[in-house]
PDB file of C-alpha atoms in Angstrom:
ATOM      1  CA  UNK K  29     -53.742  -8.226  -5.220  1.00 47.00           C
ATOM      2  CA  UNK K  30     -52.337  -7.282  -1.806  1.00 47.00           C
ATOM      3  CA  UNK K  31     -49.878 -10.154  -1.995  1.00 41.00           C
ATOM      4  CA  UNK K  32     -48.696  -8.949  -5.406  1.00 48.00           C
ATOM      5  CA  UNK K  33     -48.152  -5.423  -4.130  1.00 42.00           C
ATOM      6  CA  UNK K  34     -46.285  -6.809  -1.107  1.00 38.00           C
ATOM      7  CA  UNK K  35     -44.005  -8.890  -3.348  1.00 42.00           C
ATOM      8  CA  UNK K  36     -43.316  -5.872  -5.543  1.00 47.00           C
ATOM      9  CA  UNK K  37     -42.424  -3.739  -2.528  1.00 43.00           C
ATOM     10  CA  UNK K  38     -40.196  -6.521  -1.191  1.00 40.00           C
ATOM     11  CA  UNK K  39     -38.424  -6.750  -4.541  1.00 42.00           C
ATOM     12  CA  UNK K  40     -37.806  -2.992  -4.583  1.00 42.00           C
ATOM     13  CA  UNK K  41     -36.519  -3.177  -1.013  1.00 40.00           C
ATOM     14  CA  UNK K  42     -34.083  -5.928  -1.969  1.00 44.00           C
ATOM     15  CA  UNK K  43     -32.905  -4.017  -5.025  1.00 39.00           C
ATOM     16  CA  UNK K  44     -32.437  -0.894  -2.920  1.00 41.00           C
ATOM     17  CA  UNK K  45     -30.454  -2.891  -0.367  1.00 42.00           C
ATOM     18  CA  UNK K  46     -28.195  -4.274  -3.086  1.00 41.00           C
ATOM     19  CA  UNK K  47     -27.738  -0.802  -4.521  1.00 49.00           C
ATOM     20  CA  UNK K  48     -26.609   0.443  -1.119  1.00 68.00           C
ATOM     21  CA  UNK K  49     -24.073  -2.361  -0.629  1.00 89.00           C
ATOM     22  CA  UNK K  50     -20.519  -1.092  -0.884  1.00 95.00           C
ATOM     23  CA  UNK K  51     -17.836  -2.796  -2.945  1.00 97.00           C
ATOM     24  CA  UNK K  52     -14.292  -3.077  -1.618  1.00 98.00           C
ATOM     25  CA  UNK K  53     -11.252  -4.002  -3.713  1.00 98.00           C
ATOM     26  CA  UNK K  54      -8.511  -5.889  -1.864  1.00 98.00           C
ATOM     27  CA  UNK K  55      -4.962  -6.850  -2.875  1.00 98.00           C
ATOM     28  CA  UNK K  56      -1.617  -7.697  -1.265  1.00 98.00           C
ATOM     29  CA  UNK K  57       1.822  -6.105  -1.142  1.00 97.00           C
ATOM     30  CA  UNK K  58       3.840  -8.872   0.457  1.00 96.00           C
ATOM     31  CA  UNK K  59       6.906  -9.057  -1.756  1.00 94.00           C
ATOM     32  CA  UNK K  60      10.058  -7.039  -2.228  1.00 93.00           C
ATOM     33  CA  UNK K  61       9.194  -3.659  -3.753  1.00 96.00           C
ATOM     34  CA  UNK K  62      10.433  -4.051  -7.317  1.00 94.00           C
ATOM     35  CA  UNK K  63       9.113  -3.816 -10.917  1.00 93.00           C
ATOM     36  CA  UNK K  64       6.871  -6.925 -10.562  1.00 94.00           C
ATOM     37  CA  UNK K  65       5.017  -5.514  -7.530  1.00 95.00           C
ATOM     38  CA  UNK K  66       4.708  -2.101  -9.225  1.00 96.00           C
ATOM     39  CA  UNK K  67       3.029  -3.793 -12.195  1.00 95.00           C
ATOM     40  CA  UNK K  68       0.778  -5.756  -9.817  1.00 96.00           C
ATOM     41  CA  UNK K  69      -0.278  -2.587  -7.984  1.00 97.00           C
ATOM     42  CA  UNK K  70      -0.935  -0.740 -11.245  1.00 97.00           C
ATOM     43  CA  UNK K  71      -3.179  -3.570 -12.452  1.00 97.00           C
ATOM     44  CA  UNK K  72      -5.035  -3.588  -9.132  1.00 97.00           C
ATOM     45  CA  UNK K  73      -5.573   0.160  -8.972  1.00 98.00           C
ATOM     46  CA  UNK K  74      -6.704   0.328 -12.603  1.00 97.00           C
ATOM     47  CA  UNK K  75      -9.155  -2.539 -12.110  1.00 97.00           C
ATOM     48  CA  UNK K  76     -10.531  -0.985  -8.908  1.00 98.00           C
ATOM     49  CA  UNK K  77     -11.240   2.267 -10.741  1.00 98.00           C
ATOM     50  CA  UNK K  78     -12.811   0.462 -13.693  1.00 97.00           C
ATOM     51  CA  UNK K  79     -15.127  -1.341 -11.270  1.00 96.00           C
ATOM     52  CA  UNK K  80     -15.862   1.971  -9.505  1.00 96.00           C
ATOM     53  CA  UNK K  81     -15.519   0.393  -6.069  1.00 97.00           C
ATOM     54  CA  UNK K  82     -16.067   2.381  -2.891  1.00 97.00           C
ATOM     55  CA  UNK K  83     -12.762   1.597  -1.171  1.00 98.00           C
ATOM     56  CA  UNK K  84      -9.417  -0.101  -1.754  1.00 98.00           C
ATOM     57  CA  UNK K  85      -7.641  -2.110   0.951  1.00 98.00           C
ATOM     58  CA  UNK K  86      -3.995  -3.158   0.782  1.00 98.00           C
ATOM     59  CA  UNK K  87      -2.672  -5.971   2.957  1.00 98.00           C
ATOM     60  CA  UNK K  88       1.004  -5.119   3.488  1.00 98.00           C
ATOM     61  CA  UNK K  89       3.973  -7.030   4.825  1.00 98.00           C
ATOM     62  CA  UNK K  90       7.274  -5.961   3.250  1.00 97.00           C
ATOM     63  CA  UNK K  91      10.811  -5.049   4.217  1.00 95.00           C
ATOM     64  CA  UNK K  92      11.004  -2.612   1.304  1.00 94.00           C
ATOM     65  CA  UNK K  93      12.892  -2.603  -1.962  1.00 93.00           C
ATOM     66  CA  UNK K  94      13.752  -0.234  -4.788  1.00 92.00           C
ATOM     67  CA  UNK K  95      12.998   3.479  -4.463  1.00 92.00           C
ATOM     68  CA  UNK K  96      11.863   3.948  -8.072  1.00 93.00           C
ATOM     69  CA  UNK K  97       9.234   1.202  -7.866  1.00 95.00           C
ATOM     70  CA  UNK K  98       8.072   2.500  -4.477  1.00 96.00           C
ATOM     71  CA  UNK K  99       7.764   6.040  -5.836  1.00 96.00           C
ATOM     72  CA  UNK K 100       5.675   4.826  -8.777  1.00 97.00           C
ATOM     73  CA  UNK K 101       3.340   2.968  -6.394  1.00 98.00           C
ATOM     74  CA  UNK K 102       3.187   6.001  -4.082  1.00 98.00           C
ATOM     75  CA  UNK K 103       2.196   8.270  -6.959  1.00 97.00           C
ATOM     76  CA  UNK K 104      -0.459   5.841  -8.201  1.00 98.00           C
ATOM     77  CA  UNK K 105      -2.056   5.713  -4.737  1.00 98.00           C
ATOM     78  CA  UNK K 106      -1.938   9.487  -4.228  1.00 98.00           C
ATOM     79  CA  UNK K 107      -3.687   9.988  -7.572  1.00 97.00           C
ATOM     80  CA  UNK K 108      -6.508   7.588  -6.669  1.00 97.00           C
ATOM     81  CA  UNK K 109     -10.052   8.978  -6.667  1.00 96.00           C
ATOM     82  CA  UNK K 110     -11.043   6.086  -4.384  1.00 97.00           C
ATOM     83  CA  UNK K 111     -10.027   5.997  -0.687  1.00 97.00           C
ATOM     84  CA  UNK K 112      -7.074   3.668  -0.127  1.00 98.00           C
ATOM     85  CA  UNK K 113      -6.556   1.961   3.245  1.00 98.00           C
ATOM     86  CA  UNK K 114      -3.550  -0.155   4.216  1.00 98.00           C
ATOM     87  CA  UNK K 115      -3.453  -2.863   6.883  1.00 98.00           C
ATOM     88  CA  UNK K 116       0.146  -3.506   7.940  1.00 98.00           C
ATOM     89  CA  UNK K 117       0.292  -7.150   8.937  1.00 97.00           C
ATOM     90  CA  UNK K 118       3.846  -7.111  10.293  1.00 95.00           C
ATOM     91  CA  UNK K 119       6.291  -4.877   8.454  1.00 96.00           C
ATOM     92  CA  UNK K 120       6.123  -1.636   6.518  1.00 97.00           C
ATOM     93  CA  UNK K 121       9.826  -0.926   6.339  1.00 96.00           C
ATOM     94  CA  UNK K 122      11.765   1.351   4.022  1.00 94.00           C
ATOM     95  CA  UNK K 123       9.885   1.544   0.690  1.00 96.00           C
ATOM     96  CA  UNK K 124       6.893  -0.027   2.420  1.00 97.00           C
ATOM     97  CA  UNK K 125       6.730   2.951   4.780  1.00 97.00           C
ATOM     98  CA  UNK K 126       6.662   5.363   1.835  1.00 98.00           C
ATOM     99  CA  UNK K 127       3.809   3.442   0.209  1.00 98.00           C
ATOM    100  CA  UNK K 128       1.876   3.327   3.492  1.00 98.00           C
ATOM    101  CA  UNK K 129       2.167   7.088   3.956  1.00 98.00           C
ATOM    102  CA  UNK K 130       0.537   7.566   0.553  1.00 98.00           C
ATOM    103  CA  UNK K 131      -2.625   5.790   1.745  1.00 98.00           C
ATOM    104  CA  UNK K 132      -5.572   7.721   3.144  1.00 98.00           C
ATOM    105  CA  UNK K 133      -5.577   5.665   6.355  1.00 98.00           C
ATOM    106  CA  UNK K 134      -3.011   3.366   7.942  1.00 98.00           C
ATOM    107  CA  UNK K 135      -4.013   0.461  10.179  1.00 98.00           C
ATOM    108  CA  UNK K 136      -1.660  -1.968  11.915  1.00 98.00           C
ATOM    109  CA  UNK K 137      -1.937  -5.428  13.380  1.00 98.00           C
ATOM    110  CA  UNK K 138      -0.584  -5.955  16.914  1.00 98.00           C
ATOM    111  CA  UNK K 139       3.212  -6.201  16.916  1.00 97.00           C
ATOM    112  CA  UNK K 140       3.653  -4.419  13.570  1.00 98.00           C
ATOM    113  CA  UNK K 141       6.173  -1.667  12.841  1.00 98.00           C
ATOM    114  CA  UNK K 142       6.575   1.125  10.291  1.00 98.00           C
ATOM    115  CA  UNK K 143       9.655   3.167   9.386  1.00 97.00           C
ATOM    116  CA  UNK K 144      13.403   2.609   8.879  1.00 94.00           C
ATOM    117  CA  UNK K 145      13.367   4.108   5.392  1.00 93.00           C
ATOM    118  CA  UNK K 146      17.073   4.854   4.966  1.00 91.00           C
ATOM    119  CA  UNK K 147      18.229   3.971   1.446  1.00 89.00           C
ATOM    120  CA  UNK K 148      20.792   1.150   1.420  1.00 85.00           C
ATOM    121  CA  UNK K 149      22.569  -0.931  -1.205  1.00 78.00           C
ATOM    122  CA  UNK K 150      22.447  -4.700  -1.615  1.00 75.00           C
ATOM    123  CA  UNK K 151      25.052  -5.067   1.138  1.00 70.00           C
ATOM    124  CA  UNK K 152      22.892  -3.119   3.603  1.00 73.00           C
ATOM    125  CA  UNK K 153      25.224  -0.104   3.598  1.00 76.00           C
ATOM    126  CA  UNK K 154      23.855   3.420   3.337  1.00 83.00           C
ATOM    127  CA  UNK K 155      24.123   4.916  -0.136  1.00 85.00           C
ATOM    128  CA  UNK K 156      25.416   8.495  -0.733  1.00 85.00           C
ATOM    129  CA  UNK K 157      23.363  11.449   0.492  1.00 84.00           C
ATOM    130  CA  UNK K 158      22.168  12.200  -3.028  1.00 84.00           C
ATOM    131  CA  UNK K 159      19.811   9.239  -2.728  1.00 84.00           C
ATOM    132  CA  UNK K 160      19.020   9.852   0.949  1.00 90.00           C
ATOM    133  CA  UNK K 161      17.993  13.424   0.137  1.00 92.00           C
ATOM    134  CA  UNK K 162      15.550  12.232  -2.498  1.00 92.00           C
ATOM    135  CA  UNK K 163      13.982   9.680  -0.152  1.00 95.00           C
ATOM    136  CA  UNK K 164      13.803  12.197   2.731  1.00 94.00           C
ATOM    137  CA  UNK K 165      11.834  14.668   0.690  1.00 95.00           C
ATOM    138  CA  UNK K 166       9.585  12.001  -0.839  1.00 96.00           C
ATOM    139  CA  UNK K 167       8.699  10.832   2.663  1.00 97.00           C
ATOM    140  CA  UNK K 168       8.146  14.412   3.811  1.00 97.00           C
ATOM    141  CA  UNK K 169       6.019  15.390   0.800  1.00 97.00           C
ATOM    142  CA  UNK K 170       3.892  12.253   1.141  1.00 97.00           C
ATOM    143  CA  UNK K 171       3.284  12.866   4.845  1.00 97.00           C
ATOM    144  CA  UNK K 172       2.339  16.483   4.139  1.00 97.00           C
ATOM    145  CA  UNK K 173      -0.113  15.380   1.458  1.00 96.00           C
ATOM    146  CA  UNK K 174      -2.044  13.234   3.940  1.00 96.00           C
ATOM    147  CA  UNK K 175      -1.787  15.435   7.022  1.00 96.00           C
ATOM    148  CA  UNK K 176       0.870  13.455   8.909  1.00 97.00           C
ATOM    149  CA  UNK K 177       3.874  14.927  10.710  1.00 96.00           C
ATOM    150  CA  UNK K 178       6.476  15.494   7.962  1.00 97.00           C
ATOM    151  CA  UNK K 179       9.374  15.821  10.419  1.00 96.00           C
ATOM    152  CA  UNK K 180       8.755  12.316  11.745  1.00 97.00           C
ATOM    153  CA  UNK K 181       8.459  10.974   8.192  1.00 97.00           C
ATOM    154  CA  UNK K 182      11.790  12.595   7.330  1.00 96.00           C
ATOM    155  CA  UNK K 183      13.370  11.175  10.503  1.00 96.00           C
ATOM    156  CA  UNK K 184      12.482   7.689   9.245  1.00 96.00           C
ATOM    157  CA  UNK K 185      15.176   8.266   6.607  1.00 95.00           C
ATOM    158  CA  UNK K 186      17.653  10.695   8.184  1.00 93.00           C
ATOM    159  CA  UNK K 187      19.484   9.591  11.373  1.00 92.00           C
ATOM    160  CA  UNK K 188      20.565  13.207  11.931  1.00 91.00           C
ATOM    161  CA  UNK K 189      16.972  14.486  12.014  1.00 92.00           C
ATOM    162  CA  UNK K 190      15.970  15.110  15.633  1.00 93.00           C
ATOM    163  CA  UNK K 191      12.290  15.271  16.560  1.00 95.00           C
ATOM    164  CA  UNK K 192      11.497  16.106  20.184  1.00 92.00           C
ATOM    165  CA  UNK K 193      10.237  13.108  22.169  1.00 90.00           C
ATOM    166  CA  UNK K 194      10.421  10.929  19.057  1.00 94.00           C
ATOM    167  CA  UNK K 195      13.973  10.555  17.786  1.00 89.00           C
ATOM    168  CA  UNK K 196      17.563  11.129  18.879  1.00 88.00           C
ATOM    169  CA  UNK K 197      20.518  12.032  16.710  1.00 89.00           C
ATOM    170  CA  UNK K 198      22.121   9.058  15.009  1.00 90.00           C
ATOM    171  CA  UNK K 199      18.994   6.858  15.004  1.00 92.00           C
ATOM    172  CA  UNK K 200      16.370   6.537  12.281  1.00 94.00           C
ATOM    173  CA  UNK K 201      12.743   6.332  13.389  1.00 96.00           C
ATOM    174  CA  UNK K 202      10.755   3.104  13.475  1.00 97.00           C
ATOM    175  CA  UNK K 203       7.345   3.178  15.158  1.00 97.00           C
ATOM    176  CA  UNK K 204       5.455   0.471  17.019  1.00 97.00           C
ATOM    177  CA  UNK K 205       1.670   0.329  16.773  1.00 98.00           C
ATOM    178  CA  UNK K 206       1.088   2.353  19.946  1.00 97.00           C
ATOM    179  CA  UNK K 207       3.709   4.934  18.976  1.00 97.00           C
ATOM    180  CA  UNK K 208       2.262   5.235  15.476  1.00 97.00           C
ATOM    181  CA  UNK K 209      -1.257   5.771  16.870  1.00 97.00           C
ATOM    182  CA  UNK K 210      -0.039   8.382  19.342  1.00 97.00           C
ATOM    183  CA  UNK K 211       1.862  10.276  16.645  1.00 96.00           C
ATOM    184  CA  UNK K 212      -0.894  10.128  14.025  1.00 95.00           C
ATOM    185  CA  UNK K 213       0.817   7.585  11.768  1.00 97.00           C
ATOM    186  CA  UNK K 214      -1.764   4.873  12.447  1.00 97.00           C
ATOM    187  CA  UNK K 215      -5.544   5.139  12.566  1.00 97.00           C
ATOM    188  CA  UNK K 216      -6.133   2.018  14.620  1.00 97.00           C
ATOM    189  CA  UNK K 217      -4.875  -1.378  15.753  1.00 98.00           C
ATOM    190  CA  UNK K 218      -6.874  -4.139  14.075  1.00 98.00           C
ATOM    191  CA  UNK K 219      -6.380  -7.769  13.111  1.00 97.00           C
ATOM    192  CA  UNK K 220      -8.638  -8.100  10.075  1.00 97.00           C
ATOM    193  CA  UNK K 221      -9.850  -6.210   7.039  1.00 97.00           C
ATOM    194  CA  UNK K 222     -13.444  -6.430   8.292  1.00 97.00           C
ATOM    195  CA  UNK K 223     -12.433  -4.597  11.482  1.00 97.00           C
ATOM    196  CA  UNK K 224     -10.729  -1.929   9.377  1.00 98.00           C
ATOM    197  CA  UNK K 225     -13.832  -1.469   7.219  1.00 97.00           C
ATOM    198  CA  UNK K 226     -16.084  -1.242  10.284  1.00 96.00           C
ATOM    199  CA  UNK K 227     -13.820   1.497  11.620  1.00 96.00           C
ATOM    200  CA  UNK K 228     -14.257   3.323   8.303  1.00 95.00           C
ATOM    201  CA  UNK K 229     -18.055   3.040   8.531  1.00 95.00           C
ATOM    202  CA  UNK K 230     -18.341   0.337   5.869  1.00 95.00           C
ATOM    203  CA  UNK K 231     -20.517  -2.425   7.320  1.00 93.00           C
ATOM    204  CA  UNK K 232     -22.512  -3.713   4.338  1.00 94.00           C
ATOM    205  CA  UNK K 233     -20.115  -4.650   1.566  1.00 96.00           C
ATOM    206  CA  UNK K 234     -18.751  -7.233  -0.846  1.00 96.00           C
ATOM    207  CA  UNK K 235     -15.022  -7.787  -1.352  1.00 96.00           C
ATOM    208  CA  UNK K 236     -13.430  -8.071  -4.778  1.00 96.00           C
ATOM    209  CA  UNK K 237      -9.953  -9.612  -4.542  1.00 95.00           C
ATOM    210  CA  UNK K 238      -7.279  -9.206  -7.171  1.00 93.00           C
ATOM    211  CA  UNK K 239      -6.939 -12.283  -9.365  1.00 91.00           C
ATOM    212  CA  UNK K 240      -3.768 -12.438 -11.431  1.00 81.00           C
ATOM    213  CA  UNK K 241      -3.729 -14.575 -14.574  1.00 84.00           C
ATOM    214  CA  UNK K 242      -1.016 -17.038 -15.527  1.00 80.00           C
ATOM    215  CA  UNK K 243       0.241 -14.499 -18.070  1.00 79.00           C
ATOM    216  CA  UNK K 244       0.487 -11.874 -15.317  1.00 69.00           C
ATOM    217  CA  UNK K 245       2.572 -14.243 -13.184  1.00 66.00           C
ATOM    218  CA  UNK K 246       4.864 -15.012 -16.116  1.00 74.00           C
ATOM    219  CA  UNK K 247       5.355 -11.332 -16.941  1.00 71.00           C
ATOM    220  CA  UNK K 248       6.018 -10.585 -13.264  1.00 65.00           C
ATOM    221  CA  UNK K 249       8.634 -13.338 -13.207  1.00 59.00           C
ATOM    222  CA  UNK K 250      10.319 -12.070 -16.378  1.00 69.00           C
ATOM    223  CA  UNK K 251      10.602  -8.456 -15.175  1.00 65.00           C
ATOM    224  CA  UNK K 252      12.069  -9.505 -11.827  1.00 66.00           C
ATOM    225  CA  UNK K 253      15.518  -7.800 -11.743  1.00 59.00           C
ATOM    226  CA  UNK K 254      17.317 -11.032 -10.851  1.00 56.00           C
ATOM    227  CA  UNK K 255      15.633 -12.975 -13.644  1.00 54.00           C
ATOM    228  CA  UNK K 256      15.981 -10.237 -16.253  1.00 50.00           C
ATOM    229  CA  UNK K 257      19.678  -9.861 -15.371  1.00 52.00           C
ATOM    230  CA  UNK K 258      20.194 -13.591 -15.806  1.00 56.00           C
ATOM    231  CA  UNK K 259      18.358 -13.553 -19.149  1.00 50.00           C
ATOM    232  CA  UNK K 260      20.606 -10.732 -20.367  1.00 57.00           C
ATOM    233  CA  UNK K 261      23.672 -12.835 -19.483  1.00 58.00           C
ATOM    234  CA  UNK K 262      22.180 -15.787 -21.360  1.00 62.00           C
ATOM    235  CA  UNK K 263      21.521 -13.584 -24.406  1.00 65.00           C
ATOM    236  CA  UNK K 264      25.092 -12.235 -24.404  1.00 60.00           C
ATOM    237  CA  UNK K 265      26.376 -15.768 -23.955  1.00 63.00           C
ATOM    238  CA  UNK K 266      24.321 -16.866 -26.952  1.00 66.00           C
ATOM    239  CA  UNK K 267      25.657 -13.992 -29.053  1.00 71.00           C
ATOM    240  CA  UNK K 268      29.195 -14.866 -28.011  1.00 59.00           C
TER     241      UNK K 268
END
């Protein structure tokens, strides 16, 4: 009798423990920011919300990419009902900086950098101010949304934007880990996702990692700008 009651209580305790365990969704942004990575992020964010996880963690290492894809990712993250954390593993440059600013918390591995968001063409030359103006204000609006210094965010795009003790005229802003922490653009220097989650008060959890299907990989390959451009040439060649 007593043993039965004890077993029942133990079972309830185990069930309660499982009920209290947090679930964390994890995925990577480690490619050029382009239509394939936008589709990948959309799939990840949608799945995380369907699973009703407690937190989303992005592992990031990118030099940037297209502004339109970055803006779509930024908007998707800002609209998330679930906290989104990013761990910058080395680079969050250009479009990667914009995406990082959209996250609720930014964490960086030692030696990482964030910034340098000036819009350039394929030759690495700055594009006209029409495009720079759009990126400046997107960076500023995103920083404002998450309580970060919007002037510094804007200076990551505009070399003429001067921020006292941060930037000088003619130079765009790129921050090291220590600089980012000091200026409120980084919430901590950590090496692993587990360290990030501990910082956020999540100690008892299970991780759900994004698993892309073969079809997803094929679609991602087909919508790659280089591949799609080549396919268009093949189609026109066939018509000819």
